[in-house]
C-alpha cells in the first residue's frame, strides 16, 4: 500500500498521559499536514511541514502539542498531559507541490484518540 | 467571517434526485478549490478538483464563481452510495495570507439518499 499510513488507528489514554502518533506520507510527497476533526466538524488545521521544516503551526495549538518530521519523511505528533478535550480524530495528509500552488492532498485513515 | 462556509444541512433526498451544494470563501486571492467526500468514521477522500471553467465527472459537476467567491457541487441522479459528508476545500497562496499554503476545510454537509 503506497498511501498515507497512520499509527495507531485507535488510542485510549488516561487524562494527563502523553501520547504520540506517527504518520508515513506518500513517499514522493514533500508536504505533510496534521489536522484534527471532531464529530460534525470539518478537519481543523494543526500544522504543516515542507520537507523537514515545520512552516506553520495553528494558533489553536497549545504548547502541549508538538510535531516533528526529522528527516523529511515520516512525522510524529505528540500531545503532552492529555485532556478530555483532546479527544478527536487526528488526520495526516501529504501532497507534493512541484512548483504548483495547492495540489490535492491525500489523507491517512487517521488516529482516533479518546481521553478518559 | 469564516474562511470557508458551507450550506447548512443535512440534505435528505430520494434516489434519483438532483442535489446541489454551495460553499463560499472569504479570500479573493484563493487559487485552488476541491471537493472531498468523507464517509462515516473514514478519512476525507478527494472527489474533484474545481476549475474556473467548471468540470464534470459522470454525475458530478463542480463549478467555481470567482466574482461571487463560491464553489458548487451538483450531483445528478443520486444513488444510495452517494450518502456521505461533502467537504469543500480552499487553498490560498502564502503571499496573500502570510501563512503557508494549507487546505482550509468547510464544516461539511451531510447527504443522505433514501430508497
mmCIF file with all atom_site columns, C-alpha atoms in Angstrom, chain A residues 35-96:
data_model
loop_
_atom_site.group_PDB
_atom_site.id
_atom_site.type_symbol
_atom_site.label_atom_id
_atom_site.label_alt_id
_atom_site.label_comp_id
_atom_site.label_asym_id
_atom_site.label_entity_id
_atom_site.label_seq_id
_atom_site.pdbx_PDB_ins_code
_atom_site.Cartn_x
_atom_site.Cartn_y
_atom_site.Cartn_z
_atom_site.occupancy
_atom_site.B_iso_or_equiv
_atom_site.pdbx_formal_charge
_atom_site.auth_seq_id
_atom_site.auth_comp_id
_atom_site.auth_asym_id
_atom_site.auth_atom_id
_atom_site.pdbx_PDB_model_num
ATOM 1  C CA . UNK A 1 35 ? -5.455  18.023 11.069 1.00 0.00 ? 35 UNK A CA 1
ATOM 2  C CA . UNK A 1 36 ? -7.855  17.344 13.889 1.00 0.00 ? 36 UNK A CA 1
ATOM 3  C CA . UNK A 1 37 ? -11.511 16.517 13.395 1.00 0.00 ? 37 UNK A CA 1
ATOM 4  C CA . UNK A 1 38 ? -14.330 16.267 15.886 1.00 0.00 ? 38 UNK A CA 1
ATOM 5  C CA . UNK A 1 39 ? -17.805 14.956 15.251 1.00 0.00 ? 39 UNK A CA 1
ATOM 6  C CA . UNK A 1 40 ? -19.852 17.138 12.938 1.00 0.00 ? 40 UNK A CA 1
ATOM 7  C CA . UNK A 1 41 ? -16.972 19.425 12.051 1.00 0.00 ? 41 UNK A CA 1
ATOM 8  C CA . UNK A 1 42 ? -14.632 19.657 9.121  1.00 0.00 ? 42 UNK A CA 1
ATOM 9  C CA . UNK A 1 43 ? -10.933 18.921 9.628  1.00 0.00 ? 43 UNK A CA 1
ATOM 10 C CA . UNK A 1 44 ? -9.159  21.691 11.538 1.00 0.00 ? 44 UNK A CA 1
ATOM 11 C CA . UNK A 1 45 ? -5.594  22.588 10.571 1.00 0.00 ? 45 UNK A CA 1
ATOM 12 C CA . UNK A 1 46 ? -2.907  21.914 13.182 1.00 0.00 ? 46 UNK A CA 1
ATOM 13 C CA . UNK A 1 47 ? 0.469   22.117 11.493 1.00 0.00 ? 47 UNK A CA 1
ATOM 14 C CA . UNK A 1 48 ? 2.282   21.825 8.198  1.00 0.00 ? 48 UNK A CA 1
ATOM 15 C CA . UNK A 1 49 ? 5.734   20.642 7.077  1.00 0.00 ? 49 UNK A CA 1
ATOM 16 C CA . UNK A 1 50 ? 7.550   21.128 3.846  1.00 0.00 ? 50 UNK A CA 1
ATOM 17 C CA . UNK A 1 51 ? 10.288  18.524 3.855  1.00 0.00 ? 51 UNK A CA 1
ATOM 18 C CA . UNK A 1 52 ? 11.694  18.601 7.403  1.00 0.00 ? 52 UNK A CA 1
ATOM 19 C CA . UNK A 1 53 ? 10.791  22.231 8.105  1.00 0.00 ? 53 UNK A CA 1
ATOM 20 C CA . UNK A 1 54 ? 7.713   22.984 10.168 1.00 0.00 ? 54 UNK A CA 1
ATOM 21 C CA . UNK A 1 55 ? 6.470   26.048 8.347  1.00 0.00 ? 55 UNK A CA 1
ATOM 22 C CA . UNK A 1 56 ? 3.250   26.733 10.130 1.00 0.00 ? 56 UNK A CA 1
ATOM 23 C CA . UNK A 1 57 ? 1.548   25.884 13.378 1.00 0.00 ? 57 UNK A CA 1
ATOM 24 C CA . UNK A 1 58 ? -2.038  26.782 14.128 1.00 0.00 ? 58 UNK A CA 1
ATOM 25 C CA . UNK A 1 59 ? -2.624  29.369 16.823 1.00 0.00 ? 59 UNK A CA 1
ATOM 26 C CA . UNK A 1 60 ? -5.238  26.965 18.127 1.00 0.00 ? 60 UNK A CA 1
ATOM 27 C CA . UNK A 1 61 ? -2.496  24.525 19.016 1.00 0.00 ? 61 UNK A CA 1
ATOM 28 C CA . UNK A 1 62 ? -1.437  24.763 22.606 1.00 0.00 ? 62 UNK A CA 1
ATOM 29 C CA . UNK A 1 63 ? 2.136   24.231 23.730 1.00 0.00 ? 63 UNK A CA 1
ATOM 30 C CA . UNK A 1 64 ? 1.155   20.713 24.800 1.00 0.00 ? 64 UNK A CA 1
ATOM 31 C CA . UNK A 1 65 ? 1.235   19.758 21.133 1.00 0.00 ? 65 UNK A CA 1
ATOM 32 C CA . UNK A 1 66 ? 4.457   19.229 19.228 1.00 0.00 ? 66 UNK A CA 1
ATOM 33 C CA . UNK A 1 67 ? 5.180   17.773 15.837 1.00 0.00 ? 67 UNK A CA 1
ATOM 34 C CA . UNK A 1 68 ? 8.358   16.716 14.120 1.00 0.00 ? 68 UNK A CA 1
ATOM 35 C CA . UNK A 1 69 ? 9.445   15.481 10.763 1.00 0.00 ? 69 UNK A CA 1
ATOM 36 C CA . UNK A 1 70 ? 13.151  14.917 11.354 1.00 0.00 ? 70 UNK A CA 1
ATOM 37 C CA . UNK A 1 71 ? 14.248  13.532 8.011  1.00 0.00 ? 71 UNK A CA 1
ATOM 38 C CA . UNK A 1 72 ? 11.537  14.920 5.831  1.00 0.00 ? 72 UNK A CA 1
ATOM 39 C CA . UNK A 1 73 ? 9.823   11.564 5.641  1.00 0.00 ? 73 UNK A CA 1
ATOM 40 C CA . UNK A 1 74 ? 7.589   10.329 8.477  1.00 0.00 ? 74 UNK A CA 1
ATOM 41 C CA . UNK A 1 75 ? 6.196   12.684 11.074 1.00 0.00 ? 75 UNK A CA 1
ATOM 42 C CA . UNK A 1 76 ? 5.176   12.374 14.706 1.00 0.00 ? 76 UNK A CA 1
ATOM 43 C CA . UNK A 1 77 ? 2.605   14.352 16.640 1.00 0.00 ? 77 UNK A CA 1
ATOM 44 C CA . UNK A 1 78 ? 2.920   14.323 20.416 1.00 0.00 ? 78 UNK A CA 1
ATOM 45 C CA . UNK A 1 79 ? 0.326   15.531 22.880 1.00 0.00 ? 79 UNK A CA 1
ATOM 46 C CA . UNK A 1 80 ? 1.544   16.020 26.417 1.00 0.00 ? 80 UNK A CA 1
ATOM 47 C CA . UNK A 1 81 ? -0.672  15.982 29.507 1.00 0.00 ? 81 UNK A CA 1
ATOM 48 C CA . UNK A 1 82 ? -3.735  14.985 27.516 1.00 0.00 ? 82 UNK A CA 1
ATOM 49 C CA . UNK A 1 83 ? -7.096  16.496 28.346 1.00 0.00 ? 83 UNK A CA 1
ATOM 50 C CA . UNK A 1 84 ? -10.579 15.227 27.553 1.00 0.00 ? 84 UNK A CA 1
ATOM 51 C CA . UNK A 1 85 ? -10.953 17.998 25.001 1.00 0.00 ? 85 UNK A CA 1
ATOM 52 C CA . UNK A 1 86 ? -8.137  16.441 23.007 1.00 0.00 ? 86 UNK A CA 1
ATOM 53 C CA . UNK A 1 87 ? -10.393 13.532 22.108 1.00 0.00 ? 87 UNK A CA 1
ATOM 54 C CA . UNK A 1 88 ? -10.735 13.654 18.339 1.00 0.00 ? 88 UNK A CA 1
ATOM 55 C CA . UNK A 1 89 ? -9.655  12.077 15.100 1.00 0.00 ? 89 UNK A CA 1
ATOM 56 C CA . UNK A 1 90 ? -6.129  13.157 14.150 1.00 0.00 ? 90 UNK A CA 1
ATOM 57 C CA . UNK A 1 91 ? -5.624  13.109 10.423 1.00 0.00 ? 91 UNK A CA 1
ATOM 58 C CA . UNK A 1 92 ? -2.401  13.282 8.487  1.00 0.00 ? 92 UNK A CA 1
ATOM 59 C CA . UNK A 1 93 ? -2.255  14.251 4.831  1.00 0.00 ? 93 UNK A CA 1
ATOM 60 C CA . UNK A 1 94 ? 0.507   14.619 2.291  1.00 0.00 ? 94 UNK A CA 1
ATOM 61 C CA . UNK A 1 95 ? 0.923   16.335 -1.036 1.00 0.00 ? 95 UNK A CA 1
ATOM 62 C CA . UNK A 1 96 ? 3.566   17.382 -3.491 1.00 0.00 ? 96 UNK A CA 1
#
